[in-house]
Amino acid sequence: MLDLAIIGGGPAGLSAGLYATRGGLKNVVMFEKGMPGGQITSSSEIENYPGVAQVMDGISFMAPWSEQCMRFGLKHEMVGVEKVIKNSDNSFTIKIEGGKEVQAKAVIVCTGSQPRRAGFKGEDEFFGKGVSTCATCDGFFYKNKEVALLGGGDTALEEAQYLANICSKVYVIHRRDEFRAAPSTVEKAKKNEKIEFITSAVIDEVYGDNSGVCGVKVKLKDGSIRDLKVPGIFTFVGLDVRNEILKQDDEKFLCAMENTGQVSVDLKMQTNVPGLFAAGDLRKDAPKQVICAAGDGAIAALSAMAYIESLH
Ligand code: FAD
Ligand code: NAP
């Protein structure tokens, strides 16, 4: 039986792995279906991680994280986890793709979240090269430049205001005339002179060249096309939390969840199921930043170690 199973190898999972192994746990496996690193590896530049003054691409930034963990004995199994189940003796069963099962005394779930893709032409091609889902991360690259933004929810209109503080203009493209965002948020955004709303409109295409995005073609209500010559487009069309491994056969979740689909945790990253922890973008109120996910992972590992110790 494993002492600890960590599911997901992004900043939260890797930090949990580092703290657990360096803290003396011997039998720790991180189940990560791809190469470790998480969603930040899709970013072309990260410049807001404290202590790392050099601007780096996401892959180079994350490479030393796994190297450091492995040095302390963390094992990486490159497999997808299908389900986590609680056993009657309070241990957990990790069901892995292909039918394999592993038992663990404690589990930290760090499967993150995934910004939903909107589905327009050019979105995948230019993702990370002008198409972004993170204004806090990438807004600064467009300082004093015009940008476009897609979506009409709270995230979209809040982020539009954040970008308006940095950029010369923000075009908010939304498919309806009504907004999903709170009325007060809509009102505030409408008062911002740097924001122009283009409503009842959809993105026809995002185009560019080797250096990245050069513009966005927007299809208006009357069928005409408006060509916005912007180097960046931010899409905020909702998030998909990767919580499916916590779903049981009866479709209920193993632990308490928020309405957003995020996992309810306390300040120790403990769920309401003893021995089950959640960290990073997956947990409630996550600020969705690498530094926060890393901090969560460290907290969850320390809590898991205390839990395992309490079993003796
Ligand atoms: P994730 O990074 O999402 O990692 C989760 C991992 O779990 C993934 O590797 C996934 O493969 C794995 N996984 C999921 N399900 C399973 C399963 N069933 N079995 C096995 N493995 C599984 N933040 C910043 O602080 N600064 C930035 O500049 C910045 N830029 C960004 C740019 C982009 C384009 C994006 C998309 C995000 C950016 N972020 C940035 C946000 C940051 O990447 C996230 O907040 C952070 O990665 C969350 O870490 P996490 O470990 O919780 O989850
Ligand atoms: P959201 O509420 O689901 O809004 C997504 C927006 O994207 C909607 O306006 C939707 O349009 C649009 N959209 C979806 N798919 C699209 C597509 N394929 N193409 C174009 N547009 C598309 O997501 P969110 O804004 O990220 O918010 C998620 C949750 O967090 C919500 O419950 C929100 O209230 C909450 N939140 C709260 C706060 C706050 O309280 N301050 C801040 C941020 C988020 P339609 O409206 O036409 O469906």
GROMACS .gro file of C-alpha atoms and ligand atoms in nm:
model
  413
    1MET     CA    1   0.000   0.000   0.000
    2LEU     CA    2   0.122   0.350  -0.087
    3ASP     CA    3   0.160   0.600   0.195
    4LEU     CA    4   0.042   0.877  -0.033
    5ALA     CA    5  -0.104   0.899  -0.384
    6ILE     CA    6  -0.088   1.237  -0.554
    7ILE     CA    7  -0.313   1.272  -0.857
    8GLY     CA    8  -0.205   1.538  -1.106
    9GLY     CA    9   0.146   1.667  -1.169
   10GLY     CA   10   0.099   2.042  -1.209
   11PRO     CA   11   0.241   2.298  -0.965
   12ALA     CA   12   0.014   2.170  -0.683
   13GLY     CA   13   0.096   1.800  -0.735
   14LEU     CA   14   0.470   1.856  -0.774
   15SER     CA   15   0.489   2.077  -0.465
   16ALA     CA   16   0.293   1.818  -0.267
   17GLY     CA   17   0.538   1.554  -0.392
   18LEU     CA   18   0.840   1.759  -0.291
   19TYR     CA   19   0.714   1.827   0.060
   20ALA     CA   20   0.593   1.470   0.118
   21THR     CA   21   0.915   1.300   0.004
   22ARG     CA   22   1.151   1.555   0.156
   23GLY     CA   23   0.944   1.530   0.475
   24GLY     CA   24   1.028   1.160   0.500
   25LEU     CA   25   0.736   0.973   0.340
   26LYS     CA   26   0.887   0.674   0.159
   27ASN     CA   27   0.615   0.543  -0.063
   28VAL     CA   28   0.476   0.835  -0.261
   29VAL     CA   29   0.353   0.812  -0.619
   30MET     CA   30   0.235   1.099  -0.837
   31PHE     CA   31  -0.010   0.983  -1.104
   32GLU     CA   32   0.016   1.230  -1.393
   33LYS     CA   33  -0.125   1.132  -1.727
   34GLY     CA   34   0.119   1.348  -1.926
   35MET     CA   35   0.458   1.500  -1.864
   36PRO     CA   36   0.463   1.675  -1.526
   37GLY     CA   37   0.414   2.053  -1.530
   38GLY     CA   38   0.041   2.115  -1.565
   39GLN     CA   39  -0.142   2.383  -1.763
   40ILE     CA   40   0.129   2.648  -1.723
   41THR     CA   41   0.338   2.450  -1.971
   42SER     CA   42   0.099   2.581  -2.238
   43SER     CA   43   0.203   2.939  -2.160
   44SER     CA   44   0.470   3.107  -2.369
   45GLU     CA   45   0.580   3.335  -2.087
   46ILE     CA   46   0.564   3.339  -1.710
   47GLU     CA   47   0.698   3.640  -1.525
   48ASN     CA   48   0.501   3.662  -1.201
   49TYR     CA   49   0.652   3.379  -0.997
   50PRO     CA   50   0.835   3.543  -0.706
   51GLY     CA   51   1.211   3.493  -0.712
   52VAL     CA   52   1.223   3.403  -1.081
   53ALA     CA   53   1.315   3.737  -1.235
   54GLN     CA   54   1.387   3.595  -1.579
   55VAL     CA   55   1.087   3.567  -1.814
   56MET     CA   56   1.056   3.199  -1.913
   57ASP     CA   57   0.830   2.979  -2.120
   58GLY     CA   58   0.611   2.744  -1.917
   59ILE     CA   59   0.794   2.423  -2.010
   60SER     CA   60   1.138   2.556  -1.913
   61PHE     CA   61   0.990   2.706  -1.597
   62MET     CA   62   0.842   2.375  -1.479
   63ALA     CA   63   1.128   2.142  -1.583
   64PRO     CA   64   1.332   2.180  -1.260
   65TRP     CA   65   1.024   2.118  -1.046
   66SER     CA   66   0.998   1.748  -1.133
   67GLU     CA   67   1.376   1.703  -1.134
   68GLN     CA   68   1.386   1.837  -0.776
   69CYS     CA   69   1.101   1.608  -0.660
   70MET     CA   70   1.247   1.295  -0.818
   71ARG     CA   71   1.576   1.362  -0.634
   72PHE     CA   72   1.389   1.319  -0.304
   73GLY     CA   73   1.226   0.995  -0.416
   74LEU     CA   74   0.895   1.095  -0.574
   75LYS     CA   75   0.782   0.838  -0.830
   76HIS     CA   76   0.589   0.945  -1.139
   77GLU     CA   77   0.349   0.702  -1.304
   78MET     CA   78   0.244   0.837  -1.642
   79VAL     CA   79  -0.115   0.712  -1.634
   80GLY     CA   80  -0.459   0.863  -1.612
   81VAL     CA   81  -0.658   0.800  -1.296
   82GLU     CA   82  -1.022   0.709  -1.350
   83LYS     CA   83  -1.159   0.707  -0.998
   84VAL     CA   84  -1.077   0.737  -0.627
   85ILE     CA   85  -1.278   0.521  -0.387
   86LYS     CA   86  -1.279   0.511  -0.007
   87ASN     CA   87  -1.244   0.160   0.141
   88SER     CA   88  -1.411   0.030   0.457
   89ASP     CA   89  -1.072   0.027   0.639
   90ASN     CA   90  -1.039   0.402   0.559
   91SER     CA   91  -0.770   0.349   0.295
   92PHE     CA   92  -0.831   0.451  -0.069
   93THR     CA   93  -0.837   0.263  -0.397
   94ILE     CA   94  -0.702   0.447  -0.701
   95LYS     CA   95  -0.851   0.304  -1.021
   96ILE     CA   96  -0.616   0.357  -1.312
   97GLU     CA   97  -0.686   0.349  -1.687
   98GLY     CA   98  -0.641  -0.005  -1.815
   99GLY     CA   99  -0.797  -0.171  -1.511
  100LYS     CA  100  -0.507  -0.151  -1.262
  101GLU     CA  101  -0.582  -0.062  -0.899
  102VAL     CA  102  -0.353   0.079  -0.629
  103GLN     CA  103  -0.423   0.124  -0.257
  104ALA     CA  104  -0.310   0.429  -0.060
  105LYS     CA  105  -0.339   0.548   0.298
  106ALA     CA  106  -0.398   0.910   0.190
  107VAL     CA  107  -0.470   1.090  -0.136
  108ILE     CA  108  -0.407   1.445  -0.258
  109VAL     CA  109  -0.613   1.535  -0.565
  110CYS     CA  110  -0.450   1.806  -0.780
  111THR     CA  111  -0.618   1.756  -1.116
  112GLY     CA  112  -0.659   2.129  -1.178
  113SER     CA  113  -0.899   2.301  -1.408
  114GLN     CA  114  -0.921   2.364  -1.773
  115PRO     CA  115  -1.032   2.692  -1.928
  116ARG     CA  116  -1.309   2.601  -2.167
  117ARG     CA  117  -1.230   2.648  -2.534
  118ALA     CA  118  -1.476   2.864  -2.729
  119GLY     CA  119  -1.436   2.673  -3.054
  120PHE     CA  120  -1.352   2.949  -3.304
  121LYS     CA  121  -1.114   2.912  -3.599
  122GLY     CA  122  -0.750   2.977  -3.499
  123GLU     CA  123  -0.810   2.922  -3.125
  124ASP     CA  124  -0.599   2.607  -3.091
  125GLU     CA  125  -0.336   2.722  -3.341
  126PHE     CA  126  -0.265   3.047  -3.154
  127PHE     CA  127  -0.328   2.929  -2.797
  128GLY     CA  128  -0.037   3.064  -2.591
  129LYS     CA  129   0.073   3.282  -2.885
  130GLY     CA  130  -0.184   3.560  -2.855
  131VAL     CA  131  -0.489   3.359  -2.750
  132SER     CA  132  -0.492   3.356  -2.371
  133THR     CA  133  -0.722   3.256  -2.087
  134CYS     CA  134  -0.537   3.443  -1.814
  135ALA     CA  135  -0.534   3.825  -1.795
  136THR     CA  136  -0.330   3.834  -1.473
  137CYS     CA  137  -0.062   3.629  -1.647
  138ASP     CA  138  -0.055   3.772  -1.997
  139GLY     CA  139  -0.219   4.117  -1.981
  140PHE     CA  140   0.109   4.295  -1.924
  141PHE     CA  141   0.244   4.177  -2.261
  142TYR     CA  142  -0.015   4.408  -2.422
  143LYS     CA  143   0.065   4.720  -2.222
  144ASN     CA  144  -0.065   5.025  -2.411
  145LYS     CA  145  -0.193   4.803  -2.694
  146GLU     CA  146  -0.547   4.715  -2.801
  147VAL     CA  147  -0.679   4.369  -2.714
  148ALA     CA  148  -1.001   4.172  -2.768
  149LEU     CA  149  -1.184   3.965  -2.508
  150LEU     CA  150  -1.455   3.704  -2.552
  151GLY     CA  151  -1.734   3.629  -2.301
  152GLY     CA  152  -2.012   3.792  -2.104
  153GLY     CA  153  -1.983   3.633  -1.759
  154ASP     CA  154  -1.838   3.767  -1.434
  155THR     CA  155  -1.485   3.655  -1.520
  156ALA     CA  156  -1.496   3.820  -1.863
  157LEU     CA  157  -1.620   4.157  -1.740
  158GLU     CA  158  -1.396   4.164  -1.434
  159GLU     CA  159  -1.094   4.072  -1.644
  160ALA     CA  160  -1.193   4.334  -1.904
  161GLN     CA  161  -1.156   4.597  -1.634
  162TYR     CA  162  -0.824   4.451  -1.523
  163LEU     CA  163  -0.698   4.465  -1.883
  164ALA     CA  164  -0.831   4.819  -1.931
  165ASN     CA  165  -0.587   4.931  -1.660
  166ILE     CA  166  -0.297   4.801  -1.868
  167CYS     CA  167  -0.408   4.814  -2.232
  168SER     CA  168  -0.505   5.115  -2.445
  169LYS     CA  169  -0.841   4.957  -2.538
  170VAL     CA  170  -1.037   4.638  -2.471
  171TYR     CA  171  -1.298   4.513  -2.720
  172VAL     CA  172  -1.545   4.289  -2.535
  173ILE     CA  173  -1.710   4.049  -2.780
  174HIS     CA  174  -2.022   3.876  -2.649
  175ARG     CA  175  -2.267   3.653  -2.831
  176ARG     CA  176  -2.580   3.807  -2.673
  177ASP     CA  177  -2.710   4.156  -2.580
  178GLU     CA  178  -2.773   4.043  -2.222
  179PHE     CA  179  -2.490   3.960  -1.986
  180ARG     CA  180  -2.453   3.667  -1.751
  181ALA     CA  181  -2.232   3.879  -1.523
  182ALA     CA  182  -2.377   4.055  -1.218
  183PRO     CA  183  -2.558   4.381  -1.312
  184SER     CA  184  -2.322   4.591  -1.098
  185THR     CA  185  -2.021   4.440  -1.279
  186VAL     CA  186  -2.180   4.510  -1.618
  187GLU     CA  187  -2.257   4.868  -1.517
  188LYS     CA  188  -1.901   4.928  -1.400
  189ALA     CA  189  -1.753   4.786  -1.720
  190LYS     CA  190  -1.990   4.994  -1.934
  191LYS     CA  191  -1.871   5.310  -1.759
  192ASN     CA  192  -1.509   5.230  -1.843
  193GLU     CA  193  -1.412   5.446  -2.141
  194LYS     CA  194  -1.139   5.205  -2.249
  195ILE     CA  195  -1.388   4.921  -2.298
  196GLU     CA  196  -1.591   4.892  -2.618
  197PHE     CA  197  -1.870   4.634  -2.625
  198ILE     CA  198  -1.942   4.443  -2.944
  199THR     CA  199  -2.255   4.243  -2.860
  200SER     CA  200  -2.464   3.991  -3.051
  201ALA     CA  201  -2.138   3.905  -3.221
  202VAL     CA  202  -1.926   3.595  -3.260
  203ILE     CA  203  -1.566   3.536  -3.355
  204ASP     CA  204  -1.539   3.427  -3.714
  205GLU     CA  205  -1.163   3.374  -3.705
  206VAL     CA  206  -0.844   3.462  -3.522
  207TYR     CA  207  -0.556   3.499  -3.764
  208GLY     CA  208  -0.184   3.558  -3.742
  209ASP     CA  209   0.162   3.453  -3.851
  210ASN     CA  210   0.472   3.291  -3.699
  211SER     CA  211   0.502   3.568  -3.440
  212GLY     CA  212   0.146   3.512  -3.314
  213VAL     CA  213  -0.198   3.670  -3.341
  214CYS     CA  214  -0.240   3.965  -3.580
  215GLY     CA  215  -0.616   4.015  -3.563
  216VAL     CA  216  -0.970   3.894  -3.489
  217LYS     CA  217  -1.251   3.884  -3.744
  218VAL     CA  218  -1.583   3.938  -3.568
  219LYS     CA  219  -1.915   3.847  -3.726
  220LEU     CA  220  -2.176   4.110  -3.638
  221LYS     CA  221  -2.556   4.077  -3.602
  222ASP     CA  222  -2.616   4.194  -3.962
  223GLY     CA  223  -2.374   3.933  -4.096
  224SER     CA  224  -2.095   4.179  -4.174
  225ILE     CA  225  -1.736   4.120  -4.057
  226ARG     CA  226  -1.543   4.366  -3.840
  227ASP     CA  227  -1.168   4.316  -3.849
  228LEU     CA  228  -0.998   4.408  -3.520
  229LYS     CA  229  -0.621   4.444  -3.568
  230VAL     CA  230  -0.521   4.328  -3.219
  231PRO     CA  231  -0.217   4.121  -3.110
  232GLY     CA  232  -0.408   3.946  -2.832
  233ILE     CA  233  -0.747   3.789  -2.757
  234PHE     CA  234  -0.853   3.674  -2.410
  235THR     CA  235  -1.126   3.414  -2.388
  236PHE     CA  236  -1.335   3.371  -2.071
  237VAL     CA  237  -1.610   3.131  -2.165
  238GLY     CA  238  -1.618   2.933  -1.841
  239LEU     CA  239  -1.399   2.674  -1.672
  240ASP     CA  240  -1.412   2.299  -1.660
  241VAL     CA  241  -1.291   2.175  -1.322
  242ARG     CA  242  -1.135   1.835  -1.355
  243ASN     CA  243  -1.330   1.670  -1.076
  244GLU     CA  244  -1.449   1.360  -1.259
  245ILE     CA  245  -1.221   1.116  -1.071
  246LEU     CA  246  -1.410   1.194  -0.750
  247LYS     CA  247  -1.742   1.085  -0.903
  248GLN     CA  248  -1.859   0.748  -0.770
  249ASP     CA  249  -2.064   0.478  -0.943
  250ASP     CA  250  -2.387   0.633  -0.806
  251GLU     CA  251  -2.286   0.968  -0.972
  252LYS     CA  252  -2.237   1.129  -0.629
  253PHE     CA  253  -1.902   1.283  -0.538
  254LEU     CA  254  -1.675   1.116  -0.285
  255CYS     CA  255  -1.647   1.440  -0.084
  256ALA     CA  256  -1.834   1.768  -0.038
  257MET     CA  257  -1.819   1.996  -0.343
  258GLU     CA  258  -1.899   2.361  -0.414
  259ASN     CA  259  -2.169   2.462  -0.664
  260THR     CA  260  -1.887   2.558  -0.901
  261GLY     CA  261  -1.770   2.196  -0.913
  262GLN     CA  262  -1.464   2.278  -0.705
  263VAL     CA  263  -1.375   2.067  -0.403
  264SER     CA  264  -1.467   2.205  -0.058
  265VAL     CA  265  -1.157   2.215   0.162
  266ASP     CA  266  -1.050   2.382   0.485
  267LEU     CA  267  -0.729   2.581   0.533
  268LYS     CA  268  -0.536   2.251   0.562
  269MET     CA  269  -0.663   2.149   0.216
  270GLN     CA  270  -0.854   1.870   0.396
  271THR     CA  271  -1.186   1.763   0.241
  272ASN     CA  272  -1.470   1.634   0.459
  273VAL     CA  273  -1.335   1.279   0.403
  274PRO     CA  274  -1.043   1.202   0.640
  275GLY     CA  275  -0.724   1.131   0.444
  276LEU     CA  276  -0.851   1.294   0.123
  277PHE     CA  277  -0.701   1.633   0.035
  278ALA     CA  278  -0.741   1.867  -0.263
  279ALA     CA  279  -0.500   2.138  -0.378
  280GLY     CA  280  -0.456   2.393  -0.657
  281ASP     CA  281  -0.709   2.512  -0.914
  282LEU     CA  282  -0.943   2.229  -0.816
  283ARG     CA  283  -1.012   2.355  -0.465
  284LYS     CA  284  -1.274   2.610  -0.372
  285ASP     CA  285  -1.191   2.980  -0.415
  286ALA     CA  286  -0.867   2.896  -0.598
  287PRO     CA  287  -0.699   3.215  -0.728
  288LYS     CA  288  -0.573   3.011  -1.026
  289GLN     CA  289  -0.209   3.110  -1.005
  290VAL     CA  290   0.103   2.891  -0.998
  291ILE     CA  291   0.227   3.038  -0.670
  292CYS     CA  292  -0.106   2.961  -0.501
  293ALA     CA  293  -0.127   2.607  -0.639
  294ALA     CA  294   0.229   2.541  -0.518
  295GLY     CA  295   0.145   2.673  -0.172
  296ASP     CA  296  -0.167   2.455  -0.162
  297GLY     CA  297   0.035   2.148  -0.256
  298ALA     CA  298   0.283   2.209   0.025
  299ILE     CA  299   0.002   2.258   0.278
  300ALA     CA  300  -0.180   1.946   0.160
  301ALA     CA  301   0.139   1.736   0.191
  302LEU     CA  302   0.206   1.856   0.545
  303SER     CA  303  -0.156   1.782   0.637
  304ALA     CA  304  -0.142   1.438   0.475
  305MET     CA  305   0.176   1.355   0.668
  306ALA     CA  306   0.008   1.453   0.996
  307TYR     CA  307  -0.292   1.238   0.900
  308ILE     CA  308  -0.077   0.934   0.819
  309GLU     CA  309   0.113   0.981   1.146
  310SER     CA  310  -0.218   0.986   1.334
  311LEU     CA  311  -0.301   0.638   1.197
  312HIS     CA  312  -0.015   0.477   1.396
  313FAD     P1  313  -0.287   2.209  -1.335
  313FAD     O1  314  -0.172   2.294  -1.372
  313FAD     O2  315  -0.412   2.218  -1.416
  313FAD     O3  316  -0.233   2.058  -1.334
  313FAD     C1  317  -0.320   1.950  -1.322
  313FAD     C2  318  -0.252   1.827  -1.378
  313FAD     O4  319  -0.333   1.714  -1.349
  313FAD     C3  320  -0.232   1.832  -1.529
  313FAD     O5  321  -0.096   1.814  -1.559
  313FAD     C4  322  -0.318   1.717  -1.581
  313FAD     O6  323  -0.258   1.648  -1.689
  313FAD     C5  324  -0.327   1.626  -1.459
  313FAD     N1  325  -0.448   1.545  -1.457
  313FAD     C6  326  -0.577   1.591  -1.467
  313FAD     N2  327  -0.663   1.487  -1.456
  313FAD     C7  328  -0.586   1.375  -1.440
  313FAD     C8  329  -0.617   1.236  -1.423
  313FAD     N3  330  -0.744   1.193  -1.421
  313FAD     N4  331  -0.516   1.148  -1.408
  313FAD     C9  332  -0.387   1.191  -1.409
  313FAD     N5  333  -0.351   1.320  -1.425
  313FAD    C10  334  -0.450   1.410  -1.440
  313FAD     N6  335  -0.048   3.127  -1.350
  313FAD    C11  336   0.047   3.212  -1.304
  313FAD     O7  337   0.070   3.220  -1.182
  313FAD     N7  338   0.122   3.287  -1.389
  313FAD    C12  339   0.108   3.282  -1.524
  313FAD     O8  340   0.178   3.354  -1.597
  313FAD    C13  341   0.010   3.192  -1.576
  313FAD     N8  342  -0.010   3.183  -1.709
  313FAD    C14  343  -0.099   3.094  -1.756
  313FAD    C15  344  -0.111   3.081  -1.895
  313FAD    C16  345  -0.198   2.989  -1.948
  313FAD    C17  346  -0.207   2.976  -2.097
  313FAD    C18  347  -0.278   2.907  -1.862
  313FAD    C19  348  -0.373   2.804  -1.920
  313FAD    C20  349  -0.269   2.921  -1.724
  313FAD    C21  350  -0.180   3.014  -1.669
  313FAD     N9  351  -0.166   3.031  -1.531
  313FAD    C22  352  -0.069   3.115  -1.483
  313FAD    C23  353  -0.249   2.955  -1.435
  313FAD    C24  354  -0.172   2.831  -1.381
  313FAD     O9  355  -0.122   2.756  -1.488
  313FAD    C25  356  -0.263   2.745  -1.293
  313FAD    O10  357  -0.319   2.821  -1.189
  313FAD    C26  358  -0.185   2.628  -1.231
  313FAD    O11  359  -0.121   2.551  -1.331
  313FAD    C27  360  -0.275   2.537  -1.149
  313FAD    O12  361  -0.198   2.430  -1.100
  313FAD     P2  362  -0.262   2.291  -1.056
  313FAD    O13  363  -0.149   2.205  -1.014
  313FAD    O14  364  -0.372   2.314  -0.961
  313FAD    O15  365  -0.334   2.231  -1.185
  314NAP     P1  366  -1.975   3.171  -1.703
  314NAP     O1  367  -2.054   3.241  -1.600
  314NAP     O2  368  -2.010   3.033  -1.742
  314NAP     O3  369  -1.978   3.266  -1.832
  314NAP     C1  370  -1.923   3.224  -1.952
  314NAP     C2  371  -1.952   3.330  -2.056
  314NAP     O4  372  -1.895   3.287  -2.179
  314NAP     C3  373  -2.102   3.352  -2.082
  314NAP     O5  374  -2.125   3.489  -2.105
  314NAP     C4  375  -2.128   3.271  -2.210
  314NAP     O6  376  -2.226   3.329  -2.293
  314NAP     C5  377  -1.995   3.283  -2.280
  314NAP     N1  378  -1.967   3.167  -2.363
  314NAP     C6  379  -1.970   3.036  -2.325
  314NAP     N2  380  -1.932   2.959  -2.427
  314NAP     C7  381  -1.906   3.042  -2.532
  314NAP     C8  382  -1.862   3.022  -2.664
  314NAP     N3  383  -1.836   2.898  -2.709
  314NAP     N4  384  -1.843   3.128  -2.744
  314NAP     C9  385  -1.868   3.254  -2.699
  314NAP     N5  386  -1.909   3.280  -2.573
  314NAP    C10  387  -1.926   3.175  -2.490
  314NAP     O7  388  -1.817   3.165  -1.664
  314NAP     P2  389  -1.732   3.262  -1.572
  314NAP     O8  390  -1.755   3.403  -1.608
  314NAP     O9  391  -1.593   3.208  -1.578
  314NAP    O10  392  -1.790   3.238  -1.427
  314NAP    C11  393  -1.793   3.107  -1.368
  314NAP    C12  394  -1.863   3.112  -1.232
  314NAP    O11  395  -1.783   3.187  -1.141
  314NAP    C13  396  -1.997   3.182  -1.238
  314NAP    O12  397  -2.081   3.122  -1.146
  314NAP    C14  398  -1.964   3.324  -1.197
  314NAP    O13  399  -2.076   3.393  -1.140
  314NAP    C15  400  -1.858   3.298  -1.092
  314NAP     N6  401  -1.771   3.417  -1.078
  314NAP    C16  402  -1.804   3.506  -0.982
  314NAP    C17  403  -1.729   3.619  -0.966
  314NAP    C18  404  -1.767   3.713  -0.859
  314NAP    O14  405  -1.858   3.683  -0.783
  314NAP     N7  406  -1.702   3.828  -0.846
  314NAP    C19  407  -1.621   3.643  -1.049
  314NAP    C20  408  -1.591   3.550  -1.150
  314NAP    C21  409  -1.668   3.437  -1.164
  314NAP     P3  410  -2.383   3.322  -2.252
  314NAP    O15  411  -2.400   3.421  -2.142
  314NAP    O16  412  -2.452   3.360  -2.379
  314NAP    O17  413  -2.409   3.181  -2.209
   0.00000   0.00000   0.00000
